[in-house]
PDB file of C-alpha atoms in Angstrom:
ATOM      1  CA  MET A  25     -26.644 -11.810  -2.878  1.00  0.00           C
ATOM      2  CA  PRO A  26     -26.464 -15.635  -2.670  1.00  0.00           C
ATOM      3  CA  LEU A  27     -28.930 -17.697  -4.704  1.00  0.00           C
ATOM      4  CA  PHE A  28     -29.783 -19.830  -1.658  1.00  0.00           C
ATOM      5  CA  GLN A  29     -29.754 -17.325   1.197  1.00  0.00           C
ATOM      6  CA  ASN A  30     -30.753 -19.748   3.956  1.00  0.00           C
ATOM      7  CA  HIS A  31     -28.338 -22.535   3.014  1.00  0.00           C
ATOM      8  CA  PHE A  32     -24.710 -23.202   3.849  1.00  0.00           C
ATOM      9  CA  ALA A  33     -22.156 -25.245   1.913  1.00  0.00           C
ATOM     10  CA  ILE A  34     -20.501 -27.448   4.537  1.00  0.00           C
ATOM     11  CA  ASN A  35     -17.329 -29.508   4.073  1.00  0.00           C
ATOM     12  CA  PHE A  36     -16.736 -32.271   6.623  1.00  0.00           C
ATOM     13  CA  TYR A  37     -13.250 -33.520   7.489  1.00  0.00           C
ATOM     14  CA  HIS A  38     -11.973 -36.184   9.872  1.00  0.00           C
ATOM     15  CA  LYS A  39      -9.869 -34.381  12.485  1.00  0.00           C
ATOM     16  CA  GLY A  40      -6.239 -34.270  11.361  1.00  0.00           C
ATOM     17  CA  VAL A  41      -6.970 -35.531   7.813  1.00  0.00           C
ATOM     18  CA  SER A  42      -6.788 -33.020   4.948  1.00  0.00           C
ATOM     19  CA  LYS A  43      -8.901 -35.085   2.518  1.00  0.00           C
ATOM     20  CA  GLN A  44     -12.578 -34.103   2.509  1.00  0.00           C
ATOM     21  CA  PHE A  45     -14.897 -36.696   4.089  1.00  0.00           C
ATOM     22  CA  ALA A  46     -18.254 -35.316   2.885  1.00  0.00           C
ATOM     23  CA  ARG A  47     -19.977 -32.195   1.578  1.00  0.00           C
ATOM     24  CA  ARG A  48     -23.547 -31.250   2.405  1.00  0.00           C
ATOM     25  CA  ILE A  49     -25.788 -28.245   1.825  1.00  0.00           C
ATOM     26  CA  LEU A  50     -27.676 -27.500   5.047  1.00  0.00           C
ATOM     27  CA  SER A  51     -30.028 -24.814   6.294  1.00  0.00           C
ATOM     28  CA  GLN A  52     -28.448 -24.904   9.782  1.00  0.00           C
ATOM     29  CA  VAL A  53     -24.831 -25.193  10.846  1.00  0.00           C
ATOM     30  CA  PRO A  54     -23.834 -27.799  13.449  1.00  0.00           C
ATOM     31  CA  SER A  55     -21.961 -26.496  16.495  1.00  0.00           C
ATOM     32  CA  ALA A  56     -18.906 -27.900  18.271  1.00  0.00           C
ATOM     33  CA  GLY A  57     -20.079 -30.717  20.530  1.00  0.00           C
ATOM     34  CA  ASP A  58     -23.033 -31.728  18.325  1.00  0.00           C
ATOM     35  CA  LYS A  59     -23.397 -35.351  17.226  1.00  0.00           C
ATOM     36  CA  LEU A  60     -23.928 -36.198  13.553  1.00  0.00           C
ATOM     37  CA  VAL A  61     -24.783 -39.436  11.752  1.00  0.00           C
ATOM     38  CA  PHE A  62     -23.280 -40.463   8.400  1.00  0.00           C
ATOM     39  CA  ASN A  63     -24.286 -43.900   7.083  1.00  0.00           C
ATOM     40  CA  CYS A  64     -25.401 -45.149  10.518  1.00  0.00           C
ATOM     41  CA  LYS A  65     -22.092 -44.120  12.140  1.00  0.00           C
ATOM     42  CA  ARG A  66     -22.025 -41.367  14.800  1.00  0.00           C
ATOM     43  CA  TYR A  67     -19.529 -38.522  14.777  1.00  0.00           C
ATOM     44  CA  LEU A  68     -18.791 -35.666  17.162  1.00  0.00           C
ATOM     45  CA  VAL A  69     -18.226 -32.122  15.834  1.00  0.00           C
ATOM     46  CA  ASP A  70     -14.801 -30.960  17.051  1.00  0.00           C
ATOM     47  CA  SER A  71     -14.516 -27.586  15.348  1.00  0.00           C
ATOM     48  CA  VAL A  72     -16.411 -25.251  13.028  1.00  0.00           C
ATOM     49  CA  GLU A  73     -14.598 -22.841  10.701  1.00  0.00           C
ATOM     50  CA  TRP A  74     -16.533 -20.173   8.777  1.00  0.00           C
ATOM     51  CA  CYS A  75     -15.024 -19.050   5.439  1.00  0.00           C
ATOM     52  CA  LEU A  76     -16.533 -15.652   4.665  1.00  0.00           C
ATOM     53  CA  ASP A  77     -14.369 -14.584   1.721  1.00  0.00           C
ATOM     54  CA  ASP A  78     -16.314 -13.026  -1.168  1.00  0.00           C
ATOM     55  CA  ASP A  79     -15.320 -15.873  -3.499  1.00  0.00           C
ATOM     56  CA  ALA A  80     -15.764 -18.725  -0.993  1.00  0.00           C
ATOM     57  CA  THR A  81     -19.184 -19.838  -2.244  1.00  0.00           C
ATOM     58  CA  ASN A  82     -19.470 -18.628  -5.854  1.00  0.00           C
ATOM     59  CA  ASN A  83     -22.514 -16.570  -4.793  1.00  0.00           C
ATOM     60  CA  GLU A  84     -24.633 -19.714  -4.387  1.00  0.00           C
ATOM     61  CA  TYR A  85     -24.757 -20.182  -0.624  1.00  0.00           C
ATOM     62  CA  GLN A  86     -24.646 -17.849   2.350  1.00  0.00           C
ATOM     63  CA  ALA A  87     -21.249 -19.104   3.581  1.00  0.00           C
ATOM     64  CA  LEU A  88     -18.749 -21.928   3.204  1.00  0.00           C
ATOM     65  CA  ILE A  89     -18.100 -23.838   6.430  1.00  0.00           C
ATOM     66  CA  ASN A  90     -15.441 -26.425   7.259  1.00  0.00           C
ATOM     67  CA  ILE A  91     -16.222 -28.847  10.089  1.00  0.00           C
ATOM     68  CA  GLU A  92     -13.832 -31.320  11.722  1.00  0.00           C
ATOM     69  CA  ILE A  93     -15.378 -34.505  13.140  1.00  0.00           C
ATOM     70  CA  THR A  94     -14.237 -37.574  15.085  1.00  0.00           C
ATOM     71  CA  GLU A  95     -16.009 -40.881  15.632  1.00  0.00           C
ATOM     72  CA  ALA A  96     -18.265 -40.770  18.677  1.00  0.00           C
TER      73      ALA A  96
END
């Protein structure tokens, strides 16, 4: 059982770039089409990928999620 059952480890990536843009721990997962703000700049969520492997989160968080974003 995860230590933080109601939290998700989320990795953010710019669409088409393999280097991670940001990592956040959130209690809700953004959906495709949502708008996000990082440092006063708006981004659009392009895709959401759930990683549900047993070892994906080291038993800390409920799931590991990768999200691709583009500037809005």
